[in-house]
Tab-separated table of C-alpha atoms in Angstrom:
chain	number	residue	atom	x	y	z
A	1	UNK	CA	9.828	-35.208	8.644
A	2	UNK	CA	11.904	-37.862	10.003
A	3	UNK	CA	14.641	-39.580	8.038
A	4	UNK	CA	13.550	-43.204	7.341
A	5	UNK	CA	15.997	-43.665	4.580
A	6	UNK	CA	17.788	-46.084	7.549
A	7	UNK	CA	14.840	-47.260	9.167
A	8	UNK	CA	14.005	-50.697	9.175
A	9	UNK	CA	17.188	-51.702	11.658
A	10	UNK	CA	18.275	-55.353	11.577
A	11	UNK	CA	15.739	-58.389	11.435
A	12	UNK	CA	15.697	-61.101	13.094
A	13	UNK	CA	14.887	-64.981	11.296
A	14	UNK	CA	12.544	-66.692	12.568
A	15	UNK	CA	12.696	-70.423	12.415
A	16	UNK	CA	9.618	-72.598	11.155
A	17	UNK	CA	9.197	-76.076	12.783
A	18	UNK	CA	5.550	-77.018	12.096
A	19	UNK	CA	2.436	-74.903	11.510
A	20	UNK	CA	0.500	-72.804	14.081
A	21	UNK	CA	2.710	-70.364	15.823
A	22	UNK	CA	5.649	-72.211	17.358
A	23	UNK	CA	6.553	-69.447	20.239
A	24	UNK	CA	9.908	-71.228	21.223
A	25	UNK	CA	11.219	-71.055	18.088
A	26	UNK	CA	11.580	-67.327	17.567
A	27	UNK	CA	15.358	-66.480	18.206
A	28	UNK	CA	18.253	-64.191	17.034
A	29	UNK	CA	20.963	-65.335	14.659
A	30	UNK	CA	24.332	-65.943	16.014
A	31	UNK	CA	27.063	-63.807	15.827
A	32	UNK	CA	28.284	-66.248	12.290
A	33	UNK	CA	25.136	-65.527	10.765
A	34	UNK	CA	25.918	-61.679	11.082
A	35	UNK	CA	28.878	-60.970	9.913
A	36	UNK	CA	27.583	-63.498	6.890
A	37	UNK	CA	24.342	-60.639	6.729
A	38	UNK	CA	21.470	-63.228	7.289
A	39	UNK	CA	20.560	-60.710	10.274
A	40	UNK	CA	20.379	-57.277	9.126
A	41	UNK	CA	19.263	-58.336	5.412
A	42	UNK	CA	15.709	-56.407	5.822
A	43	UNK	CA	16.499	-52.690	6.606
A	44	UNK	CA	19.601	-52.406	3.849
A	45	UNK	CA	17.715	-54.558	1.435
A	46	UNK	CA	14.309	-52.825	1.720
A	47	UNK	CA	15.605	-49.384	1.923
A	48	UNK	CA	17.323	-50.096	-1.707
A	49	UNK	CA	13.694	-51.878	-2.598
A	50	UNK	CA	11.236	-48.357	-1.554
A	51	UNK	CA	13.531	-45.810	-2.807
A	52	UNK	CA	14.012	-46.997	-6.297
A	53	UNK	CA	12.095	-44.700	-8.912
A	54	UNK	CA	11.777	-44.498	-12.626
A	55	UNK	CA	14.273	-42.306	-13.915
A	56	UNK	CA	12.062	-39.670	-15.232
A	57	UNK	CA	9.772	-39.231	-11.612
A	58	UNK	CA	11.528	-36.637	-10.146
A	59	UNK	CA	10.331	-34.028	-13.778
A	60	UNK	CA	6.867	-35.253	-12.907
A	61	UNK	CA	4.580	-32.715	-10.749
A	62	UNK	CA	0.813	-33.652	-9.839
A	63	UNK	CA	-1.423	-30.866	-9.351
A	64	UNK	CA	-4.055	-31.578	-6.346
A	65	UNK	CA	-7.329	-30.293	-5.778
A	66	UNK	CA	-8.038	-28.800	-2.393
A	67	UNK	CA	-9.742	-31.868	-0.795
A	68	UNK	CA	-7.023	-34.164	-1.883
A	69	UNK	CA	-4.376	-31.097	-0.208
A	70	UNK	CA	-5.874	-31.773	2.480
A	71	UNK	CA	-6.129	-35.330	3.154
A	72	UNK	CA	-2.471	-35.534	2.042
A	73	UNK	CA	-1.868	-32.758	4.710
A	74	UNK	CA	-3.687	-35.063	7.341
A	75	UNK	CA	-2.175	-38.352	6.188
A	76	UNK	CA	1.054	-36.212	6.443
A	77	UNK	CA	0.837	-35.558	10.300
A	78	UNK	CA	0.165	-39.161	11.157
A	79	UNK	CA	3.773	-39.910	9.646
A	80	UNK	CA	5.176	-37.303	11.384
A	81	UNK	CA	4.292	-38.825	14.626
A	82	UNK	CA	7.171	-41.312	16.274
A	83	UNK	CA	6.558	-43.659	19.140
A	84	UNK	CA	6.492	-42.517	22.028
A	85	UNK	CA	6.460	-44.344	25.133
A	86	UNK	CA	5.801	-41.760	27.329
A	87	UNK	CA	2.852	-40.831	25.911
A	88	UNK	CA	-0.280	-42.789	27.136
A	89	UNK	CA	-2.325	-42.865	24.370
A	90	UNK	CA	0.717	-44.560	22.454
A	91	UNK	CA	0.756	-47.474	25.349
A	92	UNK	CA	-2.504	-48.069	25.098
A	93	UNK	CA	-2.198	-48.605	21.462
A	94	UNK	CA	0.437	-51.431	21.994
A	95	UNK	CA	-1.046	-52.893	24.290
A	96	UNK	CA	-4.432	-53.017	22.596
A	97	UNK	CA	-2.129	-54.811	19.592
A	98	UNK	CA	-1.026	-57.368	22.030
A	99	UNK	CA	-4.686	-57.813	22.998
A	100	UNK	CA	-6.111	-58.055	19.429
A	101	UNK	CA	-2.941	-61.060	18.401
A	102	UNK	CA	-3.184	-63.194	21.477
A	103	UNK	CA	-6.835	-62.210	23.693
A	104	UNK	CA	-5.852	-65.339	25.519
A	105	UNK	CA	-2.719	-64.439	26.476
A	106	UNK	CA	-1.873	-61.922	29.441
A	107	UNK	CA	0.454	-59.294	28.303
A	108	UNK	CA	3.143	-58.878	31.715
A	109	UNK	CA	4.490	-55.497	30.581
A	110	UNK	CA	5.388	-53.288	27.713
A	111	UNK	CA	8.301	-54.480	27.804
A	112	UNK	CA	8.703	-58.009	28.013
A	113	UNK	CA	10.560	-61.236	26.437
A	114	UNK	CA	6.578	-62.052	25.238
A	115	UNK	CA	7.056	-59.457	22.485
A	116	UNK	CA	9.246	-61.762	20.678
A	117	UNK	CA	6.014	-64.044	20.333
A	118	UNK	CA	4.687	-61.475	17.825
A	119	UNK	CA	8.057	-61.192	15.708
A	120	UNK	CA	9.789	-57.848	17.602
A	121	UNK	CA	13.660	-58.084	17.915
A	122	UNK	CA	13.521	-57.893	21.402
A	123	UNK	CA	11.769	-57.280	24.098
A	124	UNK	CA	10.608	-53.259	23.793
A	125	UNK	CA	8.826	-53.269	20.616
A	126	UNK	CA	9.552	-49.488	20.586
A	127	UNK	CA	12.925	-49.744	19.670
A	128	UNK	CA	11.454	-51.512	16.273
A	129	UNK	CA	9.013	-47.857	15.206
A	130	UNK	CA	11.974	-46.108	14.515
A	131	UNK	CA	11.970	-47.100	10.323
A	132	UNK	CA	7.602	-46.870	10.185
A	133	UNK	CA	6.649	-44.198	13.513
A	134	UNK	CA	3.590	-44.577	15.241
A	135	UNK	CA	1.676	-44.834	11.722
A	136	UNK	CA	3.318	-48.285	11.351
A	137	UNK	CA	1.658	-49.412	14.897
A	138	UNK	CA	-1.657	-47.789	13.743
A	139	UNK	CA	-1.297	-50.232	10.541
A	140	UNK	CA	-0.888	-53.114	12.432
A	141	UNK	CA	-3.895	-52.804	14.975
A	142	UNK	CA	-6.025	-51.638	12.292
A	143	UNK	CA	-5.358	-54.977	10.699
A	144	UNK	CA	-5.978	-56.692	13.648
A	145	UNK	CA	-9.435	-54.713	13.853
A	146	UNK	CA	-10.335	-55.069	10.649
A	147	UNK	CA	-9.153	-58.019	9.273
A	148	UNK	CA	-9.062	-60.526	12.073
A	149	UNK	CA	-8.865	-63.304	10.548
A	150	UNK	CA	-6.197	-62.924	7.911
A	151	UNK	CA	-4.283	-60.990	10.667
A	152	UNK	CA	-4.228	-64.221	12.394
A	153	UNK	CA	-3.581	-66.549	9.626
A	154	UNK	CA	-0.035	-63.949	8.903
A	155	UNK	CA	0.758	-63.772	12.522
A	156	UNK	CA	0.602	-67.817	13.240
A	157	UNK	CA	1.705	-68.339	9.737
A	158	UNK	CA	-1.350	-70.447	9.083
A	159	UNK	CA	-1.233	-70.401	5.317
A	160	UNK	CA	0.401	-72.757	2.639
A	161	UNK	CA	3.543	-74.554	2.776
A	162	UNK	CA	5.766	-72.095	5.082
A	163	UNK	CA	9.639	-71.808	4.497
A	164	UNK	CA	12.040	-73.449	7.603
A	165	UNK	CA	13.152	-69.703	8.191
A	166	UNK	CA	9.693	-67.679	8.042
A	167	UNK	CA	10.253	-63.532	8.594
A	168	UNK	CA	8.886	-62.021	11.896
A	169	UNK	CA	5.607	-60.575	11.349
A	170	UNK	CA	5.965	-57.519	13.480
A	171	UNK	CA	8.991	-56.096	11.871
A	172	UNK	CA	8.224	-56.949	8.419
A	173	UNK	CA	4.965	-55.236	8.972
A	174	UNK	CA	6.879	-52.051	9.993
A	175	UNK	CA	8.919	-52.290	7.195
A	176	UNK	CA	5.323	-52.759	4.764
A	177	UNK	CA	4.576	-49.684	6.325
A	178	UNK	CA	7.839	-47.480	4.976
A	179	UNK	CA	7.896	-49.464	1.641
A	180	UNK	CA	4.427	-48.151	0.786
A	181	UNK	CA	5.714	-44.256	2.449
A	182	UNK	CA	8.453	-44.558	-0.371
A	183	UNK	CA	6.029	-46.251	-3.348
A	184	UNK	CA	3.344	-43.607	-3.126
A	185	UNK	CA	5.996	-40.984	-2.339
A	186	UNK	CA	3.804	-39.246	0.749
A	187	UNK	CA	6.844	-37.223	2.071
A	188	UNK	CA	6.532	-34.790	-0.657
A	189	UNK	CA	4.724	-31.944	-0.857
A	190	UNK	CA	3.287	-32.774	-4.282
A	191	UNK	CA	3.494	-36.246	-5.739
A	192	UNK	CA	5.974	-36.918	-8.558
A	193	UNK	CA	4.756	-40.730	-9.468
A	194	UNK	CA	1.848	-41.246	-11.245
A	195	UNK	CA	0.786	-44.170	-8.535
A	196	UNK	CA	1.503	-41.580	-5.814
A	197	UNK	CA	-1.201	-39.500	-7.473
A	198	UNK	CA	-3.864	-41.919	-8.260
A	199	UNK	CA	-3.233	-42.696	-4.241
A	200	UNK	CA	-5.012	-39.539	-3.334
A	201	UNK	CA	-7.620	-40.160	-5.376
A	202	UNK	CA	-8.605	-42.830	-3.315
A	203	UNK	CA	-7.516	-41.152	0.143
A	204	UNK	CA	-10.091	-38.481	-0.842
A	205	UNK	CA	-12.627	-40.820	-0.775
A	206	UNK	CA	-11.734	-42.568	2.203
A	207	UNK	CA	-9.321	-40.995	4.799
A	208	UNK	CA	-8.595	-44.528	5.662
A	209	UNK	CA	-6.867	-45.695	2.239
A	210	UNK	CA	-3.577	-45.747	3.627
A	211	UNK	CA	-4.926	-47.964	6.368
A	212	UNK	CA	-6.842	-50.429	3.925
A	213	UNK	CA	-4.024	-50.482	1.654
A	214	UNK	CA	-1.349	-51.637	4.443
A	215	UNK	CA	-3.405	-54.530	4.828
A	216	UNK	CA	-3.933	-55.522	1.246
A	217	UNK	CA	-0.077	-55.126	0.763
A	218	UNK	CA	1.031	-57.423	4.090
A	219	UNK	CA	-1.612	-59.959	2.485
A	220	UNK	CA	-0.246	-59.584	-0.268
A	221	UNK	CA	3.499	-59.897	0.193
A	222	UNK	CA	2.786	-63.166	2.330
A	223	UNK	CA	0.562	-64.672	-1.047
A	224	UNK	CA	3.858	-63.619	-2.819
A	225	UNK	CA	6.180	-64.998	-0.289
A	226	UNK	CA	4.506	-68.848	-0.782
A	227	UNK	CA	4.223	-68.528	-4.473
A	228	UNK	CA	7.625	-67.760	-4.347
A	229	UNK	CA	8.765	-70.335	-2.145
A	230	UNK	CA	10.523	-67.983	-0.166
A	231	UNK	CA	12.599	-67.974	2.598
A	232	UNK	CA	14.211	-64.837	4.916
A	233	UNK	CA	16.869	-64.301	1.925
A	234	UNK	CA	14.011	-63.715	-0.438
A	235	UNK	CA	12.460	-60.956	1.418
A	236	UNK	CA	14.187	-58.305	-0.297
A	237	UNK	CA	12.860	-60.128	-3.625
A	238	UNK	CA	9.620	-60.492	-2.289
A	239	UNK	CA	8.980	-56.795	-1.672
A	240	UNK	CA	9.802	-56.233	-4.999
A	241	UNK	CA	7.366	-58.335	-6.071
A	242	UNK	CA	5.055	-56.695	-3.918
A	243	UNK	CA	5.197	-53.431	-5.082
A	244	UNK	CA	5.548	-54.143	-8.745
A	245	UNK	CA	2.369	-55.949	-8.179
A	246	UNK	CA	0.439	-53.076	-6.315
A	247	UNK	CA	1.915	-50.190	-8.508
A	248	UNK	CA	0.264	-52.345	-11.507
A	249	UNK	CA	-3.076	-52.722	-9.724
A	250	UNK	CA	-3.804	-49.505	-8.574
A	251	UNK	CA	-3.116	-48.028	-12.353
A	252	UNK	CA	-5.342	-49.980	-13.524
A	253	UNK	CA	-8.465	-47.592	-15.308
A	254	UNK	CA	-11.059	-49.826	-13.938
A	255	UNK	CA	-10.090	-49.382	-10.790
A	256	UNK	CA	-12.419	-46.716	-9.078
A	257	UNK	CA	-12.232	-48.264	-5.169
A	258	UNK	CA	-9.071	-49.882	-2.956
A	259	UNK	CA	-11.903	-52.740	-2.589
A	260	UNK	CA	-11.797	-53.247	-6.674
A	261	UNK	CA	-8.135	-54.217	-6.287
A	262	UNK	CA	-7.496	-57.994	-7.126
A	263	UNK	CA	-5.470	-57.971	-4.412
A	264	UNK	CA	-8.029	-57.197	-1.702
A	265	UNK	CA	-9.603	-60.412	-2.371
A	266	UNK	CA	-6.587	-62.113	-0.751
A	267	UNK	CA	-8.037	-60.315	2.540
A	268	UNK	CA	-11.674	-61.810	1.984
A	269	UNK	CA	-11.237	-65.090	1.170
C-alpha cells in the first residue's frame, strides 16, 4: 500500500466573513504566514494526531472470521486505489462531486480556479488525493449522496457561530478520510486495536461502514469544531477530539449498528 504517513500536504485557511459560502474569500496564506506554519499546520499536525496508539497495540492480534477476511480484503483494495486522472471512471467521479455541492453551478473543467469554491488548494483537486486516494473522493460524494443536507450545511458552513478563519472542507475531508485509515488501523493485515476490530464487525454487516462512518466523523469533527470555538490552529486539537470521541462510541457494548452511534444523530437532525 501507499505511504500516507506524509499525506495530507499543506492546507490552506480559509477566511470567514459572514455565513453562507462566501466564494471570494477562499485564498492562500502569504508567504509570512508560512514560514510562521499557519499554512501547512494540517498534514504535520494530523499525521502526529492518526498515528498515535496506546502503547501496548502493537502485542494485540485480532483473530477474524472468514466473512470479516473478506470484507477487510475488499475495503483493502479500495485504499489501494490512487487518483487517477487518466482514468475515466475517476473523472466522472469528480465531476459528479462538483455536481452534487453546487447543481447550480457549471463546472468549466477539471481543472479550474472554481475548485477553490469547494476548499481544494488549488485548482486540480487531484494534486489534494495524494494523503486519502481515490477512497477519500468516494467519501466525499457518498456524503453528498447520502447526506445532502448536512453535506451542504459543512460545505457552506451553515451551522453555529463559525470562526473568522474556517478550514477548507475539501481537504479536511481528505484528511477525515486518513485519520479514520490510521484509527481503525485498516493497513494491516490483522487488526491490533480493539476499535479496529469491533470496525469489522460492523463492515460485515454492511460493506458500506467505512462509507457511513466518514460521514458521521466529518459531522462530527465540525459539532466539535463549534463547541470548541475553534479556529484553523485548533484543527489539530479538534481531530483529537474527534477520534477520542468515536473510539469511545463505537466501544460502547450497546452498540450493535453504526446508526446506534450518538454521533450519527448529528447527521439526522
Amino acid at each position: 500500500m501507499d505511504d500516507r504517513g506524509s499525506g495530507g500536504g499543506s492546507f490552506v485557511a480559509v477566511r470567514r466573513i459572514s455565513q453562507g459560502l462566501d466564494r471570494s474569500n477562499t485564498f492562500q496564506t502569504s508567504s509570512a504566514e508560512v514560514a510562521a506554519g499557519s499554512a501547512a499546520w494540517l498534514g504535520r499536525g494530523l499525521s502526529c494526531v492518526c498515528a498515535q496508539r496506546r502503547e501496548d497495540d502493537s502485542r494485540q492480534s485480532f483473530d477474524l472470521t472468514p466473512a470479516q477476511e473478506d470484507c477487510l480484503m475488499r475495503l483493502q483494495n479500495r485504499l489501494d486505489i490512487a487518483y487517477d486522472s487518466s482514468i475515466p471512471e475517476h473523472q466522472e467521479a469528480l465531476r459528479a462531486l462538483w455536481e452534487a455541492a453546487f447543481p447550480e453551478e457549471e463546472l468549466h473543467g477539471l481543472i479550474s480556479e472554481q475548485w477553490k469554491e469547494m476548499g481544494w488548494q488549488g485548482k486540480d483537486p487531484s494534486t489534494d488525493f495524494r494523503g486519502g486516494g481515490f477512497i477519500s473522493l468516494e467519501n466525499l460524494l457518498y456524503f453528498a449522496r447520502s447526506f445532502p443536507k448536512s453535506f451542504q450545511d459543512l460545505l457552506r458552513k451553515q451551522e453555529g457561530d463559525r470562526s473568522m478563519w474556517e478550514y477548507p472542507f475539501a481537504v479536511a475531508g481528505v484528511n477525515i478520510t486518513f485519520m479514520l485509515i490510521q484509527m481503525l488501523d485498516l493497513e494491516a493485515v490483522k487488526p491490533r486495536t480493539l476499535v479496529g476490530a469491533t470496525f469489522l464487525k460492523f463492515l460485515s454487516d454492511n460493506e458500506l461502514a467505512f462509507d457511513l462512518l466518514y460521514c458521521i466523523a466529518f459531522k462530527l469533527m465540525d459539532h466539535q469544531w463549534l463547541a470548541m470555538r475553534a479556529s484553523y490552529m485548533d484543527f489539530n486539537a479538534v481531530m483529537k477530539s474527534t477520534r477520542h470521541q468515536l473510539e469511545t462510541e463505537l466501544l460502547e457494548k450497546y452498540i450493535t449498528r453504526l446508526e446506534e452511534l450518538p454521533s450519527y444523530m448529528l447527521l439526522t437532525r
